[in-house]
Amino acid sequence: MSTSITAPAGRPAPSRGSSTSQTEAPRPITGKSISVGRRVRNTTATVLVGLAVLVAAVPLAFVLVYVVSKGGGVFNLAFLTESIPISSRRAGPGMGPAVAGTLLITGAATLMAVPLGILAAVYLNEYGQANRLAAAIRFLSDVMAGVPSIVMGLFIYTVWVLRFGMSGFAGALALACLMLPIVIRSTEGVLRLVPRDLREASTALGARTSRTILTVVIPAALPGITSGCLLAVARAAGETAPLLFTIGTVRALNPNLFEGTNTALSAQIFVNAQLPFVAAQNRAWGAALTLILLVLLLTIIARIISARFTVR
Amino acid sequence: MSDTQTTLLNTPNTAPEVRNPAELPADAGEPVFEVSDLDFFYGSFRALRDVNLGIGRRRVTALIGPSGCGKSTFLRCLNRMNDLIPGTRVDGRIAYHGQDLYGQGVDPIEVRRQIGMVFQKPNPFPKSIYDNVAFGPKVNGLKPKSMDDLVEESLRRAALWDEVKDKLKQSAFSLSGGQQQRLCIARAIAVRPDVILMDEPCSALDPIATIRIEELMVELKQDYTIVIVTHNMQQAARVSDVTAFFTAEVDDAGHRTGVLVEADATSALFTSPKDQRTDDYITGRFG
């Protein structure tokens, strides 16, 4: 067996590879060897993909530029802290109560939806898996994700506001209902990506399922869970319709979530943009810019948290 | 062909009354596991049939055989890892130090604490090197006098200490594949198990890393019972005291069922196999 591979010294081994390379010229590796049709198709596809990116990015850029140019004029620190002028005609700051309201209401909604959503996702992916209850929950959360936000607002209006009146908390309930399916589905997706290897490693060391989830699965999935939750928060922060039924649109600051009508940036945009006064419209633009910056800030925080918890 | 296979299969196992569940291959030592008439099912599909095998204390037992012969499935029966897969079922008996591993009242968590496992692909947690080793003792409520000492001792036993002692707080992913696998061994040792199961621990490693793990196995068998699944017959020959050869039988419907063909002292199995199928496999005529 070994004799057949060893060639006599000094002479190249006669093999099939060498004989073909002597008779055939090496195939060219310059661009000309690729057919015209293929090159045309390649260029077309590249151009189309580039155009698609452009078409997708242009509206986004326009919205940003427009909001900044319109809202930038009134936006300053006083705008964020001063109360809303009693007379809508009067120019000047601010949107303080709406900023506070958005932070409070969205914060309360987050406190309700995120823990519940993460627990539901843990149940779905780690315990329920393919059983009927899990399938039903998955189906319902998909349906819930598709419910228009105004319907969610009406729902909270009938079950809560009619009995207890408008309050920031009622708004938070409506937003939490909107956030819940987003949190559930994004968290479940991330949990599913945690490799089985890690669960097995933990189990093989004598960890119970609950322990494995708390100490291995959730930490491994944390960056993804965080960004999923932040996406839900950003979505909720911009919602207007469900708030109109549940918190009202007052001008005064109301730090009490559980009593009395409240206000939020999105609600103020809605109200002020409809007013015939330039000053009010400008404040609406300023509120829009504030909202965008708020979401941007949340996204940056989420990125930082994710980066800190990701072990590479 | 199917004719010879059935007759060959029946030679060791024809008469059930002759079957001795506690029978150990020659040179197996005092038994840790005594497996008798083990069948394993994924749903209605039988993946293992009639496995009878004793596994001796402080020995390296190698499970070899072609792909899909059920050797990994068998290994995972020994620490009840297959419990995690829904729809699986075990028939027959696995005695661990005389206790039925699948008996009533047996806590699989306690089983896995005593019977550790190292996997095919190094699978450290996305944590620091230190935390990887400390994980097992922590979840098991072990309260060593000093966790630092336990981590150091485990890493030393896994022949990794000198390479990582200055970077214990660094991510386990900063290590090479071979180092990661030794870290996984250290992690398994840290819970002070009785048995270490290794499922093709070197198949993702380069030859030098492989040799290091093999040397480690030989060292670890002073204190631990080791069962290793390997595709590599040279590896089985190098490290193991006892070798068990599995093969797959294919029925008319194309289902593959794993069977244990024979188990013997490694030197005997590789030099004078009793079964023709073993001979074919180790001489490279099959698989």
mmCIF file of N, CA, C and O in Angstrom, chain A residues 129 196-209 211 215-216 219-220 311-312, chain B residues 76 81 84 107 109 112 117 119 121 123-127 135 138-140 171 173 187-188:
data_model
loop_
_atom_site.group_PDB
_atom_site.id
_atom_site.type_symbol
_atom_site.label_atom_id
_atom_site.label_comp_id
_atom_site.label_asym_id
_atom_site.label_seq_id
_atom_site.Cartn_x
_atom_site.Cartn_y
_atom_site.Cartn_z
ATOM 1 N N GLN A 129 -43.730 24.496 26.604
ATOM 2 C CA GLN A 129 -43.237 24.023 25.311
ATOM 3 C C GLN A 129 -44.371 23.794 24.325
ATOM 4 O O GLN A 129 -44.924 24.744 23.799
ATOM 5 N N ARG A 196 -29.138 24.533 23.779
ATOM 6 C CA ARG A 196 -29.495 23.418 24.654
ATOM 7 C C ARG A 196 -28.284 22.954 25.454
ATOM 8 O O ARG A 196 -28.403 22.493 26.572
ATOM 9 N N ASP A 197 -27.094 23.105 24.845
ATOM 10 C CA ASP A 197 -25.842 22.747 25.524
ATOM 11 C C ASP A 197 -25.765 23.338 26.926
ATOM 12 O O ASP A 197 -25.333 22.683 27.864
ATOM 13 N N LEU A 198 -26.142 24.625 27.030
ATOM 14 C CA LEU A 198 -26.000 25.311 28.311
ATOM 15 C C LEU A 198 -26.959 24.736 29.335
ATOM 16 O O LEU A 198 -26.599 24.523 30.488
ATOM 17 N N ARG A 199 -28.199 24.472 28.894
ATOM 18 C CA ARG A 199 -29.163 23.876 29.824
ATOM 19 C C ARG A 199 -28.679 22.514 30.276
ATOM 20 O O ARG A 199 -28.775 22.148 31.444
ATOM 21 N N GLU A 200 -28.157 21.732 29.309
ATOM 22 C CA GLU A 200 -27.692 20.389 29.653
ATOM 23 C C GLU A 200 -26.510 20.459 30.604
ATOM 24 O O GLU A 200 -26.424 19.680 31.548
ATOM 25 N N ALA A 201 -25.599 21.399 30.343
ATOM 26 C CA ALA A 201 -24.426 21.533 31.212
ATOM 27 C C ALA A 201 -24.875 21.802 32.639
ATOM 28 O O ALA A 201 -24.375 21.198 33.596
ATOM 29 N N SER A 202 -25.845 22.686 32.775
ATOM 30 C CA SER A 202 -26.324 23.043 34.104
ATOM 31 C C SER A 202 -27.044 21.858 34.755
ATOM 32 O O SER A 202 -26.816 21.548 35.921
ATOM 33 N N THR A 203 -27.895 21.194 33.984
ATOM 34 C CA THR A 203 -28.616 20.047 34.515
ATOM 35 C C THR A 203 -27.654 18.947 34.943
ATOM 36 O O THR A 203 -27.826 18.318 35.983
ATOM 37 N N ALA A 204 -26.621 18.727 34.131
ATOM 38 C CA ALA A 204 -25.669 17.658 34.427
ATOM 39 C C ALA A 204 -24.872 17.949 35.690
ATOM 40 O O ALA A 204 -24.257 17.056 36.260
ATOM 41 N N LEU A 205 -24.879 19.215 36.119
ATOM 42 C CA LEU A 205 -24.184 19.541 37.361
ATOM 43 C C LEU A 205 -25.115 19.440 38.562
ATOM 44 O O LEU A 205 -24.743 19.784 39.677
ATOM 45 N N GLY A 206 -26.329 18.990 38.334
ATOM 46 C CA GLY A 206 -27.248 18.802 39.441
ATOM 47 C C GLY A 206 -28.107 20.015 39.733
ATOM 48 O O GLY A 206 -28.614 20.156 40.832
ATOM 49 N N ALA A 207 -28.270 20.908 38.745
ATOM 50 C CA ALA A 207 -29.137 22.068 38.965
ATOM 51 C C ALA A 207 -30.567 21.702 38.596
ATOM 52 O O ALA A 207 -30.791 21.022 37.598
ATOM 53 N N ARG A 208 -31.523 22.161 39.392
ATOM 54 C CA ARG A 208 -32.922 21.969 39.043
ATOM 55 C C ARG A 208 -33.301 22.909 37.913
ATOM 56 O O ARG A 208 -32.605 23.899 37.670
ATOM 57 N N THR A 209 -34.432 22.594 37.264
ATOM 58 C CA THR A 209 -34.851 23.407 36.119
ATOM 59 C C THR A 209 -34.958 24.872 36.502
ATOM 60 O O THR A 209 -34.476 25.754 35.789
ATOM 61 N N ARG A 211 -33.470 26.501 38.831
ATOM 62 C CA ARG A 211 -32.142 27.056 39.051
ATOM 63 C C ARG A 211 -31.428 27.303 37.724
ATOM 64 O O ARG A 211 -30.774 28.322 37.520
ATOM 65 N N THR A 215 -30.149 30.973 36.716
ATOM 66 C CA THR A 215 -28.711 31.255 36.749
ATOM 67 C C THR A 215 -28.021 31.070 35.400
ATOM 68 O O THR A 215 -26.910 31.552 35.225
ATOM 69 N N VAL A 216 -28.654 30.376 34.485
ATOM 70 C CA VAL A 216 -27.986 30.140 33.204
ATOM 71 C C VAL A 216 -28.789 30.714 32.034
ATOM 72 O O VAL A 216 -28.280 31.526 31.257
ATOM 73 N N PRO A 219 -29.691 34.785 32.354
ATOM 74 C CA PRO A 219 -28.497 35.623 32.127
ATOM 75 C C PRO A 219 -27.992 35.553 30.689
ATOM 76 O O PRO A 219 -27.601 36.569 30.119
ATOM 77 N N ALA A 220 -28.030 34.355 30.096
ATOM 78 C CA ALA A 220 -27.551 34.235 28.720
ATOM 79 C C ALA A 220 -28.450 34.994 27.758
ATOM 80 O O ALA A 220 -27.997 35.488 26.726
ATOM 81 N N VAL A 311 -21.365 38.356 27.808
ATOM 82 C CA VAL A 311 -20.018 37.833 28.015
ATOM 83 C C VAL A 311 -19.537 37.264 26.694
ATOM 84 O O VAL A 311 -20.226 36.460 26.080
ATOM 85 N N ARG A 312 -18.422 37.746 26.248
ATOM 86 C CA ARG A 312 -17.901 37.241 24.983
ATOM 87 C C ARG A 312 -16.703 36.353 25.202
ATOM 88 O O ARG A 312 -15.931 36.570 26.081
ATOM 89 N N ARG B 76 -26.287 8.610 28.263
ATOM 90 C CA ARG B 76 -27.196 9.571 28.897
ATOM 91 C C ARG B 76 -28.255 8.905 29.757
ATOM 92 O O ARG B 76 -28.911 9.583 30.558
ATOM 93 N N MET B 81 -29.992 11.933 31.930
ATOM 94 C CA MET B 81 -30.076 13.147 31.117
ATOM 95 C C MET B 81 -31.195 13.025 30.090
ATOM 96 O O MET B 81 -31.734 14.027 29.622
ATOM 97 N N LEU B 84 -34.740 14.750 30.178
ATOM 98 C CA LEU B 84 -35.049 16.085 29.681
ATOM 99 C C LEU B 84 -35.769 16.042 28.343
ATOM 100 O O LEU B 84 -36.377 17.017 27.935
ATOM 101 N N ASP B 107 -34.151 10.808 43.131
ATOM 102 C CA ASP B 107 -34.151 12.190 42.675
ATOM 103 C C ASP B 107 -33.107 12.346 41.570
ATOM 104 O O ASP B 107 -31.913 12.205 41.820
ATOM 105 N N ILE B 109 -31.930 14.812 40.255
ATOM 106 C CA ILE B 109 -30.972 15.885 40.559
ATOM 107 C C ILE B 109 -29.790 15.305 41.342
ATOM 108 O O ILE B 109 -28.620 15.590 41.059
ATOM 109 N N ARG B 112 -27.582 13.192 39.111
ATOM 110 C CA ARG B 112 -26.659 13.954 38.254
ATOM 111 C C ARG B 112 -25.568 14.623 39.067
ATOM 112 O O ARG B 112 -24.508 14.935 38.549
ATOM 113 N N MET B 117 -21.072 14.913 33.938
ATOM 114 C CA MET B 117 -21.023 14.677 32.501
ATOM 115 C C MET B 117 -20.214 15.752 31.795
ATOM 116 O O MET B 117 -20.278 16.929 32.154
ATOM 117 N N PHE B 119 -19.516 17.051 27.802
ATOM 118 C CA PHE B 119 -20.215 16.902 26.529
ATOM 119 C C PHE B 119 -19.260 16.946 25.336
ATOM 120 O O PHE B 119 -18.085 17.285 25.466
ATOM 121 N N LYS B 121 -19.298 18.927 22.625
ATOM 122 C CA LYS B 121 -18.796 20.267 22.330
ATOM 123 C C LYS B 121 -18.517 20.950 23.660
ATOM 124 O O LYS B 121 -19.367 20.904 24.536
ATOM 125 N N ASN B 123 -18.898 23.230 26.457
ATOM 126 C CA ASN B 123 -20.045 24.124 26.665
ATOM 127 C C ASN B 123 -19.935 24.904 27.971
ATOM 128 O O ASN B 123 -20.784 24.790 28.837
ATOM 129 N N PRO B 124 -18.867 25.700 28.102
ATOM 130 C CA PRO B 124 -18.782 26.520 29.313
ATOM 131 C C PRO B 124 -19.932 27.521 29.344
ATOM 132 O O PRO B 124 -20.469 27.884 28.301
ATOM 133 N N PHE B 125 -20.294 27.950 30.559
ATOM 134 C CA PHE B 125 -21.320 28.976 30.678
ATOM 135 C C PHE B 125 -20.727 30.313 30.253
ATOM 136 O O PHE B 125 -19.528 30.528 30.391
ATOM 137 N N PRO B 126 -21.570 31.218 29.768
ATOM 138 C CA PRO B 126 -21.051 32.558 29.442
ATOM 139 C C PRO B 126 -20.764 33.357 30.709
ATOM 140 O O PRO B 126 -21.369 34.378 30.977
ATOM 141 N N LYS B 127 -19.864 32.820 31.495
ATOM 142 C CA LYS B 127 -19.482 33.460 32.749
ATOM 143 C C LYS B 127 -17.954 33.411 32.824
ATOM 144 O O LYS B 127 -17.305 32.896 31.925
ATOM 145 N N PHE B 135 -19.936 27.178 39.815
ATOM 146 C CA PHE B 135 -21.374 27.030 39.574
ATOM 147 C C PHE B 135 -21.957 25.776 40.232
ATOM 148 O O PHE B 135 -22.945 25.844 40.962
ATOM 149 N N LYS B 138 -22.121 25.773 43.986
ATOM 150 C CA LYS B 138 -23.130 26.732 44.445
ATOM 151 C C LYS B 138 -24.536 26.160 44.321
ATOM 152 O O LYS B 138 -25.309 26.213 45.262
ATOM 153 N N VAL B 139 -24.868 25.628 43.149
ATOM 154 C CA VAL B 139 -26.246 25.158 42.986
ATOM 155 C C VAL B 139 -26.521 23.932 43.854
ATOM 156 O O VAL B 139 -27.654 23.650 44.183
ATOM 157 N N ASN B 140 -25.480 23.221 44.225
ATOM 158 C CA ASN B 140 -25.697 22.052 45.055
ATOM 159 C C ASN B 140 -25.608 22.370 46.538
ATOM 160 O O ASN B 140 -25.641 21.467 47.370
ATOM 161 N N SER B 171 -13.630 35.848 30.870
ATOM 162 C CA SER B 171 -14.676 35.001 30.316
ATOM 163 C C SER B 171 -14.114 33.637 29.915
ATOM 164 O O SER B 171 -13.002 33.521 29.406
ATOM 165 N N PHE B 173 -14.992 32.057 27.505
ATOM 166 C CA PHE B 173 -14.891 32.010 26.043
ATOM 167 C C PHE B 173 -13.544 32.513 25.539
ATOM 168 O O PHE B 173 -13.245 32.405 24.351
ATOM 169 N N ARG B 187 -15.206 21.786 35.970
ATOM 170 C CA ARG B 187 -16.540 22.141 36.447
ATOM 171 C C ARG B 187 -17.275 20.898 36.954
ATOM 172 O O ARG B 187 -17.966 20.940 37.969
ATOM 173 N N ALA B 188 -17.094 19.783 36.212
ATOM 174 C CA ALA B 188 -17.743 18.540 36.636
ATOM 175 C C ALA B 188 -17.107 18.006 37.916
ATOM 176 O O ALA B 188 -17.799 17.484 38.801
#
